[in-house]
Amino acid sequence: MRVLVAEDHPVLARTVATGLRRQAMAVDIAATGGQAEQMCLLTAYDVVILDRDLPVMSGDEVCRRLSELTDPPRILMLTAAGELTDKVYGLTALGADDYLTKPFDFTELVARVRALSRRAPKPPSATLSFGNITLDETRHEASVAGRPLELTPKEFAVLHLLLAAGGVPVPHDVLVRTVWDEHLDARTSAVRATVSRLRGKLGDSCLIAADRGEGYRLCE
């Protein structure tokens, strides 16, 4: 899942981004409304966490413009404006999909972001399987041959991508963009290391093949 945090308070933006990355989300940060709009035009974000009080272009205007896109991202407004009239205005007049007031509980933010990501026009099946590997996205559980797997958020996200591909190679850069974010150097060994640990937990290194120049794919 790829998320954009549009927040001009640098400490809050970094805190939210770090927390979401620990939940295996790829997170980018925009400090102004203009930057947020431009990034959304260049990148297909699943969810945008949008502060209403952004400089250059207000969060309200960003929300209006993004809502007019052919395939808009889901927008979670994150703001100190917590009156009922503010919430109604954000959800109706501006086109936001959800509204969360500051201060907030981070676990609630994560739950709302995940819920919004499931509201895609054509939501994927909550359960994915390939060979004897099964993954339940809703329960955040995975198993191989009926044996439960204890996976880190990154391992779970990589396995989810591989299962969704159904045996077709998933390019290295797609894994980086989806599971990590723009700050990860594509030359690092993060993807390779995560795949290696995942192979070990699956109990069979042959279940994930590395195709030179193509990426990684699942094998039966």
mmCIF file of C-alpha atoms in Angstrom:
data_model
loop_
_atom_site.group_PDB
_atom_site.id
_atom_site.type_symbol
_atom_site.label_atom_id
_atom_site.label_comp_id
_atom_site.label_asym_id
_atom_site.label_seq_id
_atom_site.Cartn_x
_atom_site.Cartn_y
_atom_site.Cartn_z
ATOM 1 C CA MET A 1 0.000 0.000 0.000
ATOM 2 C CA ARG A 2 1.346 3.438 -0.893
ATOM 3 C CA VAL A 3 0.406 6.418 1.254
ATOM 4 C CA LEU A 4 1.066 10.144 0.975
ATOM 5 C CA VAL A 5 1.256 12.168 4.194
ATOM 6 C CA ALA A 6 0.514 15.821 3.377
ATOM 7 C CA GLU A 7 1.445 17.652 6.572
ATOM 8 C CA ASP A 8 3.454 20.870 7.026
ATOM 9 C CA HIS A 9 4.480 20.128 10.619
ATOM 10 C CA PRO A 10 7.769 18.260 10.020
ATOM 11 C CA VAL A 11 7.882 16.377 13.335
ATOM 12 C CA LEU A 12 4.302 15.127 13.011
ATOM 13 C CA ALA A 13 4.828 14.225 9.354
ATOM 14 C CA ARG A 14 7.955 12.187 10.152
ATOM 15 C CA THR A 15 6.286 10.521 13.142
ATOM 16 C CA VAL A 16 3.241 9.442 11.127
ATOM 17 C CA ALA A 17 5.373 8.312 8.196
ATOM 18 C CA THR A 18 7.699 6.268 10.401
ATOM 19 C CA GLY A 19 4.785 4.584 12.148
ATOM 20 C CA LEU A 20 3.081 3.673 8.870
ATOM 21 C CA ARG A 21 6.328 2.327 7.412
ATOM 22 C CA ARG A 22 6.568 0.004 10.391
ATOM 23 C CA GLN A 23 3.170 -1.308 9.285
ATOM 24 C CA ALA A 24 4.675 -2.218 5.879
ATOM 25 C CA MET A 25 3.254 0.788 4.051
ATOM 26 C CA ALA A 26 5.263 2.769 1.506
ATOM 27 C CA VAL A 27 5.024 6.390 2.633
ATOM 28 C CA ASP A 28 5.950 9.686 0.986
ATOM 29 C CA ILE A 29 5.684 13.152 2.568
ATOM 30 C CA ALA A 30 4.478 16.470 1.111
ATOM 31 C CA ALA A 31 4.941 19.711 3.069
ATOM 32 C CA THR A 32 2.696 21.959 0.976
ATOM 33 C CA GLY A 33 -0.616 21.663 -0.804
ATOM 34 C CA GLY A 34 0.964 22.292 -4.194
ATOM 35 C CA GLN A 35 3.531 19.577 -3.611
ATOM 36 C CA ALA A 36 0.819 17.146 -2.491
ATOM 37 C CA GLU A 37 -1.221 17.716 -5.645
ATOM 38 C CA GLN A 38 1.811 17.341 -7.898
ATOM 39 C CA MET A 39 2.895 14.104 -6.209
ATOM 40 C CA CYS A 40 -0.607 12.671 -6.585
ATOM 41 C CA LEU A 41 -0.566 13.453 -10.298
ATOM 42 C CA LEU A 42 2.724 11.582 -10.677
ATOM 43 C CA THR A 43 2.116 8.642 -8.323
ATOM 44 C CA ALA A 44 -0.931 6.420 -7.808
ATOM 45 C CA TYR A 45 -1.391 6.617 -4.040
ATOM 46 C CA ASP A 46 -3.887 4.334 -2.336
ATOM 47 C CA VAL A 47 -4.519 6.770 0.517
ATOM 48 C CA VAL A 48 -3.660 10.430 1.123
ATOM 49 C CA ILE A 49 -3.537 11.647 4.723
ATOM 50 C CA LEU A 50 -4.307 15.315 4.226
ATOM 51 C CA ASP A 51 -3.934 18.202 6.670
ATOM 52 C CA ARG A 52 -6.469 20.967 5.970
ATOM 53 C CA ASP A 53 -4.103 23.801 6.922
ATOM 54 C CA LEU A 54 -1.372 23.404 4.315
ATOM 55 C CA PRO A 55 0.670 26.319 2.923
ATOM 56 C CA VAL A 56 0.739 27.370 -0.757
ATOM 57 C CA MET A 57 -2.514 25.529 -1.435
ATOM 58 C CA SER A 58 -4.940 24.659 1.356
ATOM 59 C CA GLY A 59 -5.800 21.074 2.124
ATOM 60 C CA ASP A 60 -9.401 21.908 1.256
ATOM 61 C CA GLU A 61 -8.425 22.921 -2.280
ATOM 62 C CA VAL A 62 -6.161 19.880 -2.665
ATOM 63 C CA CYS A 63 -9.044 17.646 -1.607
ATOM 64 C CA ARG A 64 -11.384 19.258 -4.141
ATOM 65 C CA ARG A 65 -8.885 18.859 -6.969
ATOM 66 C CA LEU A 66 -7.980 15.274 -6.148
ATOM 67 C CA SER A 67 -11.661 14.319 -5.894
ATOM 68 C CA GLU A 68 -12.105 15.432 -9.508
ATOM 69 C CA LEU A 69 -9.496 13.004 -10.843
ATOM 70 C CA THR A 70 -10.656 10.027 -12.899
ATOM 71 C CA ASP A 71 -9.148 7.584 -10.415
ATOM 72 C CA PRO A 72 -8.686 9.596 -7.195
ATOM 73 C CA PRO A 73 -6.881 8.289 -4.114
ATOM 74 C CA ARG A 74 -8.816 7.758 -0.897
ATOM 75 C CA ILE A 75 -8.494 10.884 1.238
ATOM 76 C CA LEU A 76 -8.281 10.920 5.025
ATOM 77 C CA MET A 77 -8.443 14.464 6.373
ATOM 78 C CA LEU A 78 -6.311 14.892 9.473
ATOM 79 C CA THR A 79 -6.987 18.215 11.157
ATOM 80 C CA ALA A 80 -7.507 20.108 14.380
ATOM 81 C CA ALA A 81 -10.880 21.367 13.108
ATOM 82 C CA GLY A 82 -13.045 18.936 15.032
ATOM 83 C CA GLU A 83 -16.474 20.548 15.111
ATOM 84 C CA LEU A 84 -19.333 18.533 13.644
ATOM 85 C CA THR A 85 -19.838 21.171 10.951
ATOM 86 C CA ASP A 86 -16.159 20.848 9.959
ATOM 87 C CA LYS A 87 -16.484 17.078 9.614
ATOM 88 C CA VAL A 88 -19.679 17.297 7.575
ATOM 89 C CA TYR A 89 -18.136 19.940 5.318
ATOM 90 C CA GLY A 90 -15.005 17.859 4.745
ATOM 91 C CA LEU A 91 -16.928 14.692 3.950
ATOM 92 C CA THR A 92 -19.598 16.270 1.760
ATOM 93 C CA ALA A 93 -18.495 19.553 0.194
ATOM 94 C CA LEU A 94 -14.798 18.698 -0.133
ATOM 95 C CA GLY A 95 -15.122 15.024 -1.068
ATOM 96 C CA ALA A 96 -12.963 13.487 1.671
ATOM 97 C CA ASP A 97 -13.491 9.782 2.352
ATOM 98 C CA ASP A 98 -12.776 9.958 6.083
ATOM 99 C CA TYR A 99 -12.040 12.567 8.729
ATOM 100 C CA LEU A 100 -9.855 12.266 11.835
ATOM 101 C CA THR A 101 -9.222 15.067 14.294
ATOM 102 C CA LYS A 102 -6.012 15.944 16.121
ATOM 103 C CA PRO A 103 -4.887 14.779 18.589
ATOM 104 C CA PHE A 104 -5.477 11.181 17.514
ATOM 105 C CA ASP A 105 -4.571 7.641 18.524
ATOM 106 C CA PHE A 106 -2.107 6.146 16.061
ATOM 107 C CA THR A 107 -3.742 2.707 16.107
ATOM 108 C CA GLU A 108 -6.980 4.341 14.978
ATOM 109 C CA LEU A 109 -5.144 6.137 12.174
ATOM 110 C CA VAL A 110 -3.686 2.840 10.945
ATOM 111 C CA ALA A 111 -7.095 1.153 11.100
ATOM 112 C CA ARG A 112 -8.714 3.974 9.120
ATOM 113 C CA VAL A 113 -5.969 3.945 6.474
ATOM 114 C CA ARG A 114 -6.315 0.179 6.032
ATOM 115 C CA ALA A 115 -10.100 0.476 5.838
ATOM 116 C CA LEU A 116 -9.833 3.165 3.156
ATOM 117 C CA SER A 117 -7.419 1.061 1.106
ATOM 118 C CA ARG A 118 -10.020 -1.699 0.961
ATOM 119 C CA ARG A 119 -12.564 0.639 -0.649
ATOM 120 C CA ALA A 120 -11.024 0.471 -4.110
ATOM 121 C CA PRO A 121 -13.514 0.253 -7.001
ATOM 122 C CA LYS A 122 -12.475 -3.352 -7.618
ATOM 123 C CA PRO A 123 -11.271 -4.643 -4.260
ATOM 124 C CA PRO A 124 -9.046 -7.686 -4.364
ATOM 125 C CA SER A 125 -10.085 -10.866 -2.644
ATOM 126 C CA ALA A 126 -9.323 -10.823 1.060
ATOM 127 C CA THR A 127 -7.830 -14.334 0.711
ATOM 128 C CA LEU A 128 -5.023 -15.138 -1.703
ATOM 129 C CA SER A 129 -3.500 -18.546 -2.370
ATOM 130 C CA PHE A 130 -0.896 -20.132 -4.594
ATOM 131 C CA GLY A 131 0.098 -23.765 -4.276
ATOM 132 C CA ASN A 132 0.013 -24.541 -0.554
ATOM 133 C CA ILE A 133 0.504 -20.909 0.510
ATOM 134 C CA THR A 134 -2.521 -18.966 1.770
ATOM 135 C CA LEU A 135 -2.809 -15.369 2.955
ATOM 136 C CA ASP A 136 -5.810 -13.716 4.607
ATOM 137 C CA GLU A 137 -5.456 -9.947 4.259
ATOM 138 C CA THR A 138 -8.364 -9.126 6.566
ATOM 139 C CA ARG A 139 -7.041 -11.209 9.445
ATOM 140 C CA HIS A 140 -3.428 -10.440 8.522
ATOM 141 C CA GLU A 141 -2.601 -14.153 8.649
ATOM 142 C CA ALA A 142 -0.599 -16.411 6.348
ATOM 143 C CA SER A 143 0.143 -20.120 6.263
ATOM 144 C CA VAL A 144 1.991 -22.724 4.223
ATOM 145 C CA ALA A 145 0.591 -26.252 4.029
ATOM 146 C CA GLY A 146 -1.692 -25.329 6.924
ATOM 147 C CA ARG A 147 1.215 -24.178 9.098
ATOM 148 C CA PRO A 148 0.803 -20.600 10.406
ATOM 149 C CA LEU A 149 3.584 -18.204 9.464
ATOM 150 C CA GLU A 150 4.909 -15.538 11.797
ATOM 151 C CA LEU A 151 5.828 -12.735 9.413
ATOM 152 C CA THR A 152 7.078 -9.213 9.908
ATOM 153 C CA PRO A 153 5.013 -6.459 8.217
ATOM 154 C CA LYS A 154 7.523 -6.234 5.337
ATOM 155 C CA GLU A 155 7.574 -10.010 4.823
ATOM 156 C CA PHE A 156 3.772 -10.098 4.848
ATOM 157 C CA ALA A 157 3.603 -7.275 2.282
ATOM 158 C CA VAL A 158 6.130 -8.964 -0.029
ATOM 159 C CA LEU A 159 4.284 -12.271 0.196
ATOM 160 C CA HIS A 160 1.014 -10.475 -0.540
ATOM 161 C CA LEU A 161 2.469 -8.992 -3.755
ATOM 162 C CA LEU A 162 3.882 -12.319 -4.874
ATOM 163 C CA LEU A 163 0.586 -14.103 -4.237
ATOM 164 C CA ALA A 164 -1.381 -11.402 -6.044
ATOM 165 C CA ALA A 165 0.907 -11.888 -9.067
ATOM 166 C CA GLY A 166 0.000 -15.581 -9.187
ATOM 167 C CA GLY A 167 3.374 -16.880 -10.315
ATOM 168 C CA VAL A 168 4.178 -13.960 -12.623
ATOM 169 C CA PRO A 169 7.476 -12.243 -11.720
ATOM 170 C CA VAL A 170 7.155 -9.103 -9.592
ATOM 171 C CA PRO A 171 9.910 -6.651 -10.620
ATOM 172 C CA HIS A 172 12.359 -5.440 -7.996
ATOM 173 C CA ASP A 173 11.342 -1.802 -8.510
ATOM 174 C CA VAL A 174 7.659 -2.656 -7.965
ATOM 175 C CA LEU A 175 8.512 -4.292 -4.644
ATOM 176 C CA VAL A 176 10.526 -1.224 -3.644
ATOM 177 C CA ARG A 177 7.788 1.262 -4.604
ATOM 178 C CA THR A 178 4.970 -0.717 -2.995
ATOM 179 C CA VAL A 179 6.486 -2.162 0.177
ATOM 180 C CA TRP A 180 9.104 0.491 0.865
ATOM 181 C CA ASP A 181 9.037 4.069 -0.498
ATOM 182 C CA GLU A 182 10.906 6.762 -2.409
ATOM 183 C CA HIS A 183 13.621 7.006 0.244
ATOM 184 C CA LEU A 184 14.871 3.438 -0.219
ATOM 185 C CA ASP A 185 17.883 3.224 -2.491
ATOM 186 C CA ALA A 186 16.953 0.628 -5.123
ATOM 187 C CA ARG A 187 20.529 -0.661 -4.974
ATOM 188 C CA THR A 188 20.270 -1.729 -1.342
ATOM 189 C CA SER A 189 19.861 -5.351 -0.296
ATOM 190 C CA ALA A 190 16.624 -4.718 1.640
ATOM 191 C CA VAL A 191 14.424 -6.588 -0.860
ATOM 192 C CA ARG A 192 16.841 -9.484 -1.210
ATOM 193 C CA ALA A 193 17.226 -9.799 2.557
ATOM 194 C CA THR A 194 13.454 -9.765 3.118
ATOM 195 C CA VAL A 195 12.886 -12.407 0.427
ATOM 196 C CA SER A 196 15.635 -14.540 1.965
ATOM 197 C CA ARG A 197 13.986 -14.445 5.393
ATOM 198 C CA LEU A 198 10.611 -15.180 3.808
ATOM 199 C CA ARG A 199 12.021 -18.236 2.054
ATOM 200 C CA GLY A 200 13.327 -19.502 5.377
ATOM 201 C CA LYS A 201 9.958 -19.121 7.048
ATOM 202 C CA LEU A 202 8.187 -20.863 4.162
ATOM 203 C CA GLY A 203 10.526 -23.791 4.754
ATOM 204 C CA ASP A 204 11.430 -24.281 1.090
ATOM 205 C CA SER A 205 13.765 -21.909 -0.728
ATOM 206 C CA CYS A 206 12.406 -23.140 -4.065
ATOM 207 C CA LEU A 207 8.976 -21.627 -3.408
ATOM 208 C CA ILE A 208 10.277 -18.164 -4.350
ATOM 209 C CA ALA A 209 12.353 -17.991 -7.516
ATOM 210 C CA ALA A 210 14.602 -15.102 -8.474
ATOM 211 C CA ASP A 211 14.466 -14.461 -12.220
ATOM 212 C CA ARG A 212 17.508 -12.491 -13.286
ATOM 213 C CA GLY A 213 16.363 -9.167 -14.650
ATOM 214 C CA GLU A 214 12.697 -9.983 -13.979
ATOM 215 C CA GLY A 215 12.245 -9.990 -10.222
ATOM 216 C CA TYR A 216 10.775 -12.597 -7.889
ATOM 217 C CA ARG A 217 7.937 -15.067 -8.417
ATOM 218 C CA LEU A 218 6.230 -17.892 -6.563
ATOM 219 C CA CYS A 219 6.727 -21.502 -7.708
ATOM 220 C CA GLU A 220 4.607 -24.554 -6.965
#
